[in-house]
XYZ file of C-alpha atoms in Angstrom:
693
model
C -0.132 -0.023 0.241
C 1.606 3.330 -0.755
C 0.793 6.857 0.967
C 0.820 9.774 -0.829
C 2.061 13.468 0.565
C 0.541 15.861 -0.689
C 1.613 19.357 -0.503
C -0.572 22.499 -0.294
C 1.282 23.867 -3.351
C 0.650 20.284 -5.283
C -3.133 19.992 -5.761
C -5.297 22.752 -5.653
C -9.222 22.164 -5.764
C -10.921 25.164 -7.883
C -11.694 27.059 -10.664
C -10.240 26.752 -14.035
C -8.385 24.305 -15.661
C -5.083 21.739 -14.418
C -1.871 22.669 -14.769
C 1.439 20.556 -14.214
C 3.569 21.683 -11.739
C 7.512 22.190 -13.442
C 9.334 20.911 -10.000
C 7.383 18.161 -8.826
C 5.446 16.871 -11.868
C 2.236 17.365 -10.654
C -0.677 18.792 -11.401
C -2.269 22.487 -10.826
C -5.159 24.366 -10.574
C -5.369 27.748 -11.862
C -7.002 29.463 -8.062
C -3.564 27.813 -6.543
C -1.941 31.487 -5.891
C -5.086 33.071 -4.388
C -5.151 29.898 -2.087
C -1.952 30.222 -0.802
C -2.026 34.293 -0.626
C -5.793 33.535 1.868
C -3.749 31.193 4.041
C -0.089 33.494 4.403
C 1.015 34.139 8.212
C 0.903 37.802 9.196
C 3.844 38.412 11.431
C 4.550 41.574 13.027
C 7.376 43.774 11.514
C 9.458 43.330 14.733
C 10.332 40.171 14.471
C 13.112 38.515 14.077
C 14.164 36.207 11.072
C 15.267 33.230 12.529
C 17.065 30.069 10.331
C 15.951 26.784 10.214
C 18.599 25.597 12.906
C 17.435 27.757 14.926
C 13.837 27.333 15.068
C 14.061 23.450 15.640
C 16.475 24.246 18.608
C 14.841 23.530 21.928
C 15.224 24.831 25.614
C 14.380 23.057 28.490
C 12.756 25.418 31.365
C 13.255 23.384 34.579
C 10.657 24.805 37.179
C 12.178 24.370 40.801
C 10.686 25.001 44.374
C 13.028 28.263 45.454
C 11.071 31.538 45.684
C 13.156 33.626 43.186
C 11.942 36.433 45.650
C 13.728 35.562 48.907
C 16.344 37.675 49.857
C 19.961 35.998 49.536
C 22.097 38.709 51.681
C 20.248 37.852 55.331
C 23.318 38.362 57.643
C 22.819 36.979 61.863
C 25.409 38.301 64.240
C 27.387 35.425 65.580
C 28.820 35.880 69.433
C 30.886 33.241 68.713
C 32.859 34.838 66.151
C 32.302 38.268 66.237
C 31.129 39.417 63.344
C 28.076 39.085 61.040
C 27.517 36.111 58.643
C 25.638 35.106 56.194
C 22.726 32.283 56.630
C 22.713 29.411 54.742
C 19.458 28.667 55.372
C 16.519 30.957 53.578
C 12.651 30.469 54.058
C 11.384 29.418 50.379
C 8.152 29.131 51.293
C 5.882 31.086 49.095
C 2.064 31.283 50.411
C -0.470 32.401 47.347
C -3.762 31.597 48.766
C -4.931 30.359 52.281
C -8.526 30.140 53.347
C -9.726 28.627 56.921
C -12.280 26.027 56.365
C -14.559 23.236 57.496
C -13.760 20.342 55.288
C -14.346 16.998 56.924
C -12.324 13.843 55.329
C -14.843 11.443 53.809
C -13.549 7.960 55.187
C -13.057 9.936 59.159
C -14.718 9.042 61.746
C -16.397 12.370 61.891
C -17.170 12.426 58.160
C -19.444 8.628 58.616
C -21.596 9.974 61.168
C -21.912 13.401 59.565
C -22.936 11.062 56.114
C -24.886 8.727 58.072
C -27.214 11.587 59.937
C -27.802 12.992 56.660
C -28.939 9.510 55.335
C -31.148 9.335 58.050
C -32.903 13.181 57.357
C -33.187 12.064 53.565
C -34.912 8.661 54.394
C -37.381 10.424 56.367
C -38.285 13.283 53.857
C -38.778 10.301 51.409
C -40.884 8.308 53.257
C -43.157 11.459 54.072
C -43.521 11.625 50.557
C -44.643 7.958 49.645
C -47.415 8.475 52.613
C -48.953 11.220 50.819
C -48.780 9.462 47.440
C -50.498 7.054 48.668
C -52.883 8.759 49.920
C -53.626 10.878 46.948
C -53.932 7.607 45.177
C -56.753 6.141 47.088
C -58.397 9.443 46.479
C -58.229 8.990 43.009
C -59.509 5.114 43.003
C -63.056 5.764 44.393
C -64.413 7.172 41.211
C -62.343 4.393 39.238
C -63.932 1.755 40.939
C -67.966 3.383 40.546
C -66.387 2.967 36.713
C -65.428 -0.663 36.624
C -68.258 -1.502 38.230
C -70.555 -0.275 35.206
C -68.425 -1.641 33.010
C -68.198 -5.282 31.643
C -66.720 -7.861 33.415
C -63.475 -8.801 31.568
C -62.565 -5.207 32.915
C -62.667 -6.691 36.355
C -59.852 -9.028 37.020
C -57.165 -6.495 35.186
C -58.338 -4.028 37.506
C -57.458 -6.333 40.525
C -53.812 -7.386 39.154
C -53.269 -3.571 39.153
C -54.621 -2.961 42.370
C -52.130 -5.894 43.843
C -49.588 -3.853 41.908
C -49.964 -0.950 43.614
C -50.451 -2.780 47.440
C -47.534 -4.325 46.601
C -45.568 -1.352 45.291
C -46.589 1.114 48.231
C -46.180 -1.826 51.053
C -42.569 -2.580 49.472
C -40.696 0.395 51.055
C -38.149 2.918 48.492
C -34.121 2.115 49.459
C -32.982 6.267 50.030
C -31.468 7.657 46.558
C -27.467 8.000 47.300
C -27.082 11.318 47.761
C -24.565 12.950 44.938
C -21.303 14.838 45.437
C -20.850 17.876 44.196
C -17.689 17.028 42.840
C -18.659 14.126 40.465
C -15.287 12.792 40.246
C -14.353 11.833 43.806
C -11.380 13.565 43.321
C -9.102 14.326 46.662
C -6.113 15.661 46.845
C -3.289 14.946 50.213
C -0.116 17.305 49.974
C 1.787 18.902 52.687
C 5.040 21.052 52.674
C 6.766 21.225 55.298
C 9.675 23.303 56.790
C 13.085 22.916 56.481
C 14.713 22.540 60.359
C 16.198 25.597 60.886
C 19.784 25.642 61.997
C 20.195 26.541 65.616
C 23.406 27.951 67.709
C 24.006 26.591 71.057
C 26.315 29.193 72.679
C 27.523 29.791 76.395
C 29.117 33.162 77.540
C 32.156 31.964 80.143
C 34.564 34.531 81.758
C 37.754 34.786 79.141
C 41.273 33.229 80.117
C 43.079 35.376 82.143
C 45.524 36.712 80.088
C 49.420 38.589 80.820
C 51.428 40.197 79.403
C 55.378 39.772 78.694
C 58.079 42.071 77.226
C 61.509 41.578 76.782
C 64.495 42.944 74.986
C 66.664 40.940 72.806
C 70.144 42.558 72.924
C 73.355 41.230 70.633
C 75.070 39.557 73.242
C 71.897 37.414 74.625
C 71.810 36.150 70.263
C 75.343 36.156 70.705
C 75.370 33.680 73.545
C 72.192 31.652 72.466
C 74.408 30.849 68.865
C 77.676 29.703 71.252
C 75.719 27.481 73.524
C 74.077 25.380 70.413
C 77.522 25.526 68.626
C 79.256 24.043 72.245
C 76.314 21.281 72.282
C 77.326 20.279 68.181
C 81.065 20.142 69.559
C 80.135 17.948 72.512
C 77.652 15.643 70.225
C 81.004 15.258 68.246
C 83.549 14.620 70.197
C 80.826 11.727 71.773
C 80.811 9.997 68.314
C 84.772 10.077 67.709
C 84.764 8.688 70.590
C 83.201 5.806 69.772
C 84.315 2.781 67.937
C 83.729 2.679 64.013
C 81.400 -0.239 64.876
C 79.425 1.447 67.358
C 79.206 4.342 64.727
C 75.999 3.314 63.297
C 74.565 2.303 66.520
C 75.582 5.519 68.009
C 73.578 7.539 65.483
C 70.871 4.512 65.670
C 70.534 5.888 69.348
C 71.112 9.383 69.147
C 68.468 9.537 66.808
C 66.241 7.573 69.243
C 66.938 9.652 72.136
C 66.123 12.849 70.116
C 62.936 10.789 68.754
C 62.237 10.141 72.759
C 62.994 14.074 73.661
C 60.974 15.407 71.454
C 57.759 12.977 72.436
C 58.049 13.512 75.782
C 58.453 17.461 74.794
C 55.513 17.122 73.406
C 53.793 14.679 75.806
C 54.169 16.965 78.707
C 52.056 19.429 76.572
C 49.436 17.718 76.091
C 49.349 16.197 79.399
C 48.061 19.090 81.355
C 45.432 19.762 78.808
C 43.919 15.898 78.663
C 43.795 16.166 82.368
C 41.340 18.581 82.212
C 39.847 17.089 79.906
C 39.936 14.042 81.431
C 38.029 15.912 84.606
C 35.236 17.444 82.562
C 34.543 14.090 81.122
C 34.198 12.374 84.915
C 32.404 15.187 86.648
C 29.763 14.693 83.347
C 30.079 10.717 83.881
C 29.659 11.012 87.678
C 27.249 14.397 87.344
C 24.667 12.334 90.137
C 27.581 11.945 92.691
C 28.755 15.653 92.606
C 25.502 16.672 93.057
C 24.847 14.848 95.997
C 28.228 15.523 97.335
C 27.416 19.288 96.492
C 23.916 19.944 97.632
C 22.176 16.436 98.797
C 21.388 16.446 102.395
C 18.933 13.677 104.013
C 15.691 14.978 104.563
C 14.619 11.686 106.492
C 17.012 12.842 109.511
C 14.508 15.312 110.504
C 12.025 12.403 111.592
C 14.579 9.981 113.070
C 15.430 10.467 116.522
C 19.416 11.161 116.723
C 20.534 8.396 114.362
C 22.025 9.611 111.159
C 22.719 7.471 108.114
C 25.927 7.183 105.285
C 25.534 7.821 101.765
C 27.682 5.994 99.174
C 29.290 8.692 96.937
C 32.488 7.580 94.670
C 34.162 4.150 94.865
C 38.289 4.579 94.113
C 39.656 1.493 93.005
C 42.655 0.418 90.189
C 43.293 -2.863 88.233
C 46.827 -2.718 89.327
C 46.561 -2.707 93.166
C 43.002 -5.399 92.858
C 44.316 -7.944 95.411
C 46.002 -6.641 98.055
C 44.839 -4.299 101.208
C 44.632 -1.315 101.742
C 46.549 0.268 104.322
C 46.730 3.198 104.617
C 45.029 6.605 104.321
C 45.668 10.312 104.361
C 44.182 13.566 102.974
C 46.548 16.104 101.661
C 46.588 18.792 104.191
C 46.546 21.744 101.505
C 45.039 19.914 98.557
C 41.290 18.752 100.189
C 40.580 16.862 97.486
C 43.440 15.097 97.067
C 44.495 12.068 99.272
C 46.858 9.052 99.344
C 46.517 5.564 99.775
C 49.084 2.583 100.898
C 48.002 -0.907 99.133
C 49.323 -3.724 101.049
C 48.790 -6.774 102.719
C 48.734 -7.921 106.122
C 48.626 -11.444 105.311
C 52.505 -12.771 106.855
C 52.107 -15.806 103.934
C 51.192 -13.302 101.213
C 53.637 -10.836 101.463
C 54.075 -9.222 97.206
C 54.767 -6.187 95.932
C 53.279 -2.146 97.720
C 51.685 0.279 96.369
C 51.232 4.286 96.540
C 48.084 5.827 94.566
C 47.095 9.287 95.140
C 43.522 9.804 94.073
C 41.817 13.383 93.895
C 37.988 13.383 94.173
C 38.140 15.624 90.792
C 39.032 12.116 88.898
C 37.326 9.304 90.298
C 37.951 6.967 87.420
C 42.115 7.022 88.463
C 44.971 7.906 90.512
C 46.874 11.479 90.078
C 49.760 9.672 91.411
C 51.014 6.152 90.876
C 54.329 4.541 92.505
C 54.773 0.835 93.064
C 57.249 -0.740 95.309
C 58.962 -4.201 96.240
C 57.850 -4.320 99.304
C 54.242 -3.417 100.715
C 53.329 -0.166 102.079
C 52.126 -0.544 105.761
C 51.730 3.123 106.332
C 51.860 6.509 105.119
C 51.876 10.113 106.137
C 52.040 13.868 103.855
C 54.227 16.865 105.266
C 52.302 19.715 106.309
C 54.619 22.352 104.818
C 55.519 20.494 101.896
C 52.474 18.931 100.702
C 54.196 17.044 98.230
C 56.396 14.764 100.538
C 55.343 11.455 101.176
C 56.732 9.419 103.900
C 55.632 5.614 103.680
C 57.284 2.831 106.051
C 57.291 -0.665 103.671
C 56.739 -4.540 105.376
C 60.267 -5.492 105.234
C 61.651 -2.749 107.574
C 62.520 0.863 105.153
C 61.059 3.382 105.293
C 61.079 5.628 102.003
C 60.002 9.620 100.997
C 58.508 9.830 97.686
C 58.214 13.297 96.084
C 55.435 13.907 93.863
C 57.419 16.573 91.252
C 59.425 14.337 90.118
C 57.950 12.138 88.045
C 59.949 8.561 88.614
C 58.259 5.761 90.395
C 61.737 5.502 92.750
C 61.879 7.339 96.215
C 64.092 10.238 96.715
C 65.609 8.904 100.025
C 65.031 5.583 100.983
C 67.100 3.673 104.255
C 68.874 0.913 103.541
C 70.529 -2.109 106.340
C 73.304 0.320 106.554
C 71.327 3.387 107.531
C 69.755 1.400 110.009
C 66.376 0.401 109.178
C 64.470 -1.642 110.794
C 63.842 -5.375 111.327
C 60.519 -6.391 111.684
C 57.211 -4.289 109.144
C 56.939 -0.201 109.485
C 53.529 0.405 111.190
C 53.054 3.819 111.438
C 55.420 7.007 110.052
C 54.463 10.889 111.371
C 56.269 14.059 110.308
C 57.506 16.300 112.948
C 58.214 19.498 112.704
C 62.168 20.652 111.269
C 64.974 19.837 113.331
C 67.177 23.191 115.119
C 69.128 22.947 111.304
C 65.866 23.306 109.935
C 66.251 19.971 108.533
C 63.165 17.971 107.999
C 62.423 14.974 109.751
C 59.802 11.610 110.671
C 59.467 9.208 113.485
C 58.391 5.644 112.753
C 57.485 2.599 114.877
C 57.942 -1.278 113.901
C 57.802 -4.360 115.645
C 61.573 -4.647 116.578
C 59.984 -2.155 119.074
C 62.323 0.796 117.875
C 61.169 3.953 117.499
C 63.175 5.770 115.307
C 63.890 9.561 114.335
C 64.267 10.236 110.704
C 66.078 13.165 110.015
C 66.898 14.232 105.627
C 70.435 15.808 105.359
C 71.140 16.788 102.298
C 71.173 13.658 100.105
C 70.530 11.003 103.301
C 68.662 9.508 105.565
C 69.739 9.642 108.807
C 68.947 7.911 111.941
C 68.381 8.173 115.699
C 66.822 5.561 118.461
C 64.430 7.664 120.081
C 63.033 4.714 122.534
C 63.490 0.719 122.248
C 59.900 -0.569 124.020
C 60.575 -3.205 126.565
C 57.942 -5.479 128.151
C 58.184 -4.052 131.840
C 58.315 -7.776 134.068
C 59.788 -9.517 131.532
C 63.420 -9.720 132.275
C 64.918 -12.911 132.896
C 68.411 -13.064 134.514
C 71.323 -15.017 132.690
C 73.745 -17.418 134.922
C 76.418 -14.849 133.287
C 74.814 -12.413 135.365
C 73.638 -10.344 132.251
C 69.767 -9.258 132.148
C 67.445 -10.109 129.527
C 64.251 -8.429 128.353
C 61.466 -9.196 126.464
C 61.291 -6.589 123.581
C 58.144 -5.112 123.285
C 56.303 -4.818 119.682
C 55.017 -1.604 118.687
C 52.135 -0.800 116.310
C 50.574 2.220 116.791
C 51.567 5.956 117.834
C 50.653 9.130 118.228
C 52.221 12.411 119.355
C 50.493 14.978 120.923
C 49.586 18.124 119.332
C 50.594 21.152 121.662
C 53.509 19.116 123.611
C 56.011 18.660 120.975
C 57.984 15.743 123.378
C 55.022 13.410 124.428
C 53.583 10.936 122.082
C 51.675 7.736 122.984
C 52.465 4.139 121.813
C 50.628 0.860 121.316
C 51.885 -2.524 121.136
C 51.286 -6.076 120.354
C 50.528 -6.929 124.020
C 47.573 -4.426 124.163
C 50.066 -2.184 126.629
C 49.849 1.784 125.875
C 53.167 3.834 127.082
C 53.247 7.108 127.130
C 56.803 8.178 126.308
C 59.240 11.158 125.405
C 61.400 12.152 122.967
C 63.593 13.083 125.999
C 63.821 9.770 128.120
C 64.951 6.549 125.858
C 65.217 4.532 129.104
C 61.948 5.284 130.947
C 57.793 5.184 129.972
C 56.590 8.057 131.355
C 53.000 6.150 131.574
C 51.436 2.929 131.399
C 48.346 1.928 130.256
C 46.687 -1.933 130.594
C 44.548 -0.681 127.659
C 43.582 -3.811 125.791
C 43.878 -8.118 125.748
C 44.844 -8.064 122.142
C 47.226 -5.621 119.661
C 46.180 -2.134 119.773
C 45.567 -1.066 115.993
C 45.354 2.872 116.057
C 45.872 5.807 119.092
C 45.065 9.004 118.338
C 44.936 12.268 120.709
C 41.414 14.287 120.403
C 42.053 17.483 118.074
C 40.529 20.031 120.871
C 41.187 18.465 123.976
C 44.623 17.804 125.041
C 43.903 15.663 127.887
C 42.054 12.968 125.957
C 43.141 9.759 123.577
C 41.442 7.365 121.624
C 42.544 3.724 121.087
C 41.224 0.713 119.395
C 41.568 -3.293 119.131
C 41.158 -6.349 117.554
C 39.321 -6.832 120.832
C 36.575 -5.768 119.431
C 36.435 -2.364 121.727
C 37.516 1.390 121.724
C 38.392 3.019 124.391
C 38.450 6.973 125.135
C 40.892 7.895 128.023
C 42.163 10.638 129.853
C 46.165 10.327 130.374
C 46.414 11.664 133.650
C 43.996 8.638 134.722
C 44.940 4.980 134.009
C 41.242 3.624 133.669
C 39.448 4.725 130.190
C 36.428 7.163 130.613
C 34.162 5.250 128.023
C 34.422 2.089 126.559
C 32.540 0.302 123.473
C 32.364 -3.156 121.836
C 31.827 -3.021 118.167
C 31.123 -7.470 118.404
C 34.122 -7.324 115.293
C 37.823 -6.630 115.976
C 37.952 -2.976 115.042
C 40.785 -1.927 112.032
C 40.673 1.828 112.182
C 39.313 4.717 114.156
C 39.337 8.946 113.694
C 38.534 11.642 114.935
C 36.157 14.094 113.178
C 37.954 17.702 112.841
C 34.582 19.846 113.473
C 33.695 17.969 116.554
C 35.374 17.029 120.059
C 32.763 14.306 120.826
C 32.460 13.122 117.026
C 34.456 9.756 115.790
C 34.223 7.127 113.596
C 35.104 3.384 113.684
C 35.466 0.627 111.406
C 35.830 -3.192 111.635
C 36.444 -6.488 109.875
C 32.863 -7.455 108.951
C 32.723 -4.098 106.604
C 30.406 -2.029 109.240
C 30.965 1.737 109.878
C 30.410 3.256 113.117
C 29.890 7.026 113.845
C 29.444 8.148 117.624
C 28.723 11.173 118.865
C 29.589 11.609 122.472
C 26.962 14.562 122.696
C 23.920 12.863 121.748
C 24.676 9.307 122.860
C 26.961 8.296 125.295
C 26.191 4.206 125.201
C 25.979 3.733 121.524
C 26.715 4.846 118.174
C 24.602 6.700 116.318
C 25.083 5.076 113.228
C 25.966 1.427 112.373
C 25.955 0.936 108.625
C 27.822 -1.595 106.261
C 29.554 -0.274 103.610
C 31.997 -2.498 102.193
C 31.154 -3.697 98.806
C 31.312 -7.169 99.663
C 30.013 -9.062 102.477
C 33.187 -10.665 102.822
C 35.455 -7.404 102.417
C 37.187 -6.466 105.827
C 37.214 -2.959 106.111
C 41.020 -2.018 107.414
C 41.046 2.137 107.860
C 38.858 5.116 108.084
C 39.204 8.719 107.622
C 37.320 11.789 108.161
C 38.265 15.194 105.781
C 39.491 18.504 107.184
C 36.886 20.748 105.535
C 34.518 18.457 103.826
C 31.393 16.487 105.595
C 32.817 13.212 104.145
C 34.208 10.336 105.041
C 36.696 7.704 103.128
C 37.210 4.085 103.883
C 39.530 1.236 102.742
C 38.791 -2.585 102.663
C 41.111 -5.844 101.883
C 39.986 -5.684 98.773
C 42.032 -2.058 97.478
C 38.760 -0.716 96.856
C 38.443 3.097 98.744
C 34.780 4.293 99.312
C 33.358 7.667 100.118
C 30.849 8.288 102.494
C 28.795 11.684 103.022
C 27.757 11.922 106.850
C 24.143 12.970 107.258
C 22.479 15.924 108.814
C 22.398 13.981 111.995
C 25.914 13.339 112.422
C 27.270 16.604 112.024
C 24.561 18.512 114.279
C 25.719 22.206 115.290
C 24.501 23.675 118.598
C 21.438 25.310 117.912
C 20.980 28.903 117.073
C 18.854 30.551 119.933
C 16.659 33.768 120.531
C 18.784 36.827 121.003
C 22.117 34.565 121.757
C 25.076 34.260 119.164
C 26.258 30.665 118.417
C 29.984 30.103 120.347
C 31.879 28.555 117.947
C 35.414 27.577 118.252
C 37.718 25.024 120.057
C 37.212 26.880 123.641
C 33.405 25.433 123.107
C 34.453 22.153 121.942
C 36.979 21.906 124.898
C 34.074 22.980 127.132
C 31.394 20.451 125.555
C 34.252 17.029 125.995
C 34.883 18.836 129.412
C 31.258 18.417 130.978
C 30.815 14.430 129.750
C 34.432 14.030 131.256
C 32.665 15.374 134.628
C 30.024 13.343 134.648
C 32.690 10.442 134.419
C 34.133 11.522 136.573
C 31.366 12.154 139.070
C 29.795 8.347 138.853
C 34.003 7.170 139.668
C 33.847 8.361 142.697
C 30.329 7.244 143.695
C 31.304 3.926 142.896
């Protein structure tokens, strides 16, 4: 099948004879020119004349959702950078038409209920129409019945059939017609245009860091000296390289490279370490934020309803993997930095002696110690110097004493005793710093199971020892046939120096006795107290009252003494071996004790003279034994250590640190005199009872 394309120029239907086009070879009528003229396009005079290629060229136009009228140069002031900055996000939404309507979706519950109500209304209207139509039909049928009676009989059955049809139609209820919607296509469009999430800057205003102006002048001779020092260093390194053998040259160069690389690394680490410590503390503060809030602000409201009974709130828990199976053998707060405390780790078991650890923790970073030192022998005691808080004296299980300097980064002690310098032959159970001697040399004392109380003095770069006193058990002298007398050596376990009388100190022994000694007398005791039936674990002078001291023992008892009287003023049985006792720094009548059954006991003699006002298990596990306790000098918290290497910080509830109440019109008297009078009042009551009995 062939298709023929007919152009307007090829064939024309009109009047005239047919012609044959010269170019195409087709016949053309005479009226072609007139038809072509009538169909000619009219162009405006200023229209551009384009070529066919330009006419065929396609131009694409892309429609975007951006608003062309939206401003692109909006700026906002940035407080962070202190300049005006362009806003990257511009709202492109353009609202053309808005109208508040009350349209309800057709498929919703409200739409269905409305449709159902409309159907009921429409049905009731149609039923009323049907009733009215039936009444009209009945009126019309009455004359028709008269006509049918006069008619023929053949018409009767037809009329009866019609009546039946109308009755059936009337009896059947008509279905309500479906209501036509105005929108015949039932078209619904659901579209939504959401805003892009706006950018938000979170800013905070802080105090600017402190700034200092530093200025210096660089003279010609200073520059010259710096170059000379550098040249001397280079010459020294060249001389060292020449002194080495040719074989060792390569190894020397490698070692030098390693040294230089190590030095550069250490320099970088030192620069970063301070910033890293601050960041670590910030992270820990966020991690333990709830604990820090409890430490600062929480007060147990239930104390108001308790009758003179308090509680201990657990705060932080300090532990280190390297000291996991070592007991806490000593605790001591730093006298200058009140959030820093030292922990000595060792072992009280004679059969399980191994290494020791000295750790210093800060409450600002409970996850890792600030300082860490290790030793070959277990650390049994420690003390921090009052005037030089970076010096820590420790006593070891092997009888040595040592001094660690926190300013020096290496882990070895700055000073250490030896067999030549008079070290103890038994474990050192306690060390205490004392005032400087006449030559302003630092000195401290130590007590050991070998019966010696030794004074150690730092002279230049070595420790010089002097035996202050040798403990002897009274009444245990035995005569040898040769005429010599043998004394049984007393084993010292604890001691404490008087707060005001420099020469007086107390010594507790394994035999259960307490000796009052003097630095001036090396062969005689000032007094002897038959204190306990087992070893004395701790003795401590009261920080306010100069006559009162306290002792505890493994015989389950804590006793409070007046050093002028040989019998105890108060005795408390705690039903378990007492590991340590400590006086509270804020009151002369408050003290704490810890026992091996994992409990902490807090007493306040002013509130209850007969029993503790707080008995609370504080150990991490039931089997753990609490070994030591210490009060913080300024905060209402205590730290306790156990035999598993854990240190727990506990906050005292308000009932455990009650201060005298204010009376109307009277100022509350505070100070050492008030505390001394408070304890004196209790002691006088006890003395009167003893005199009467």
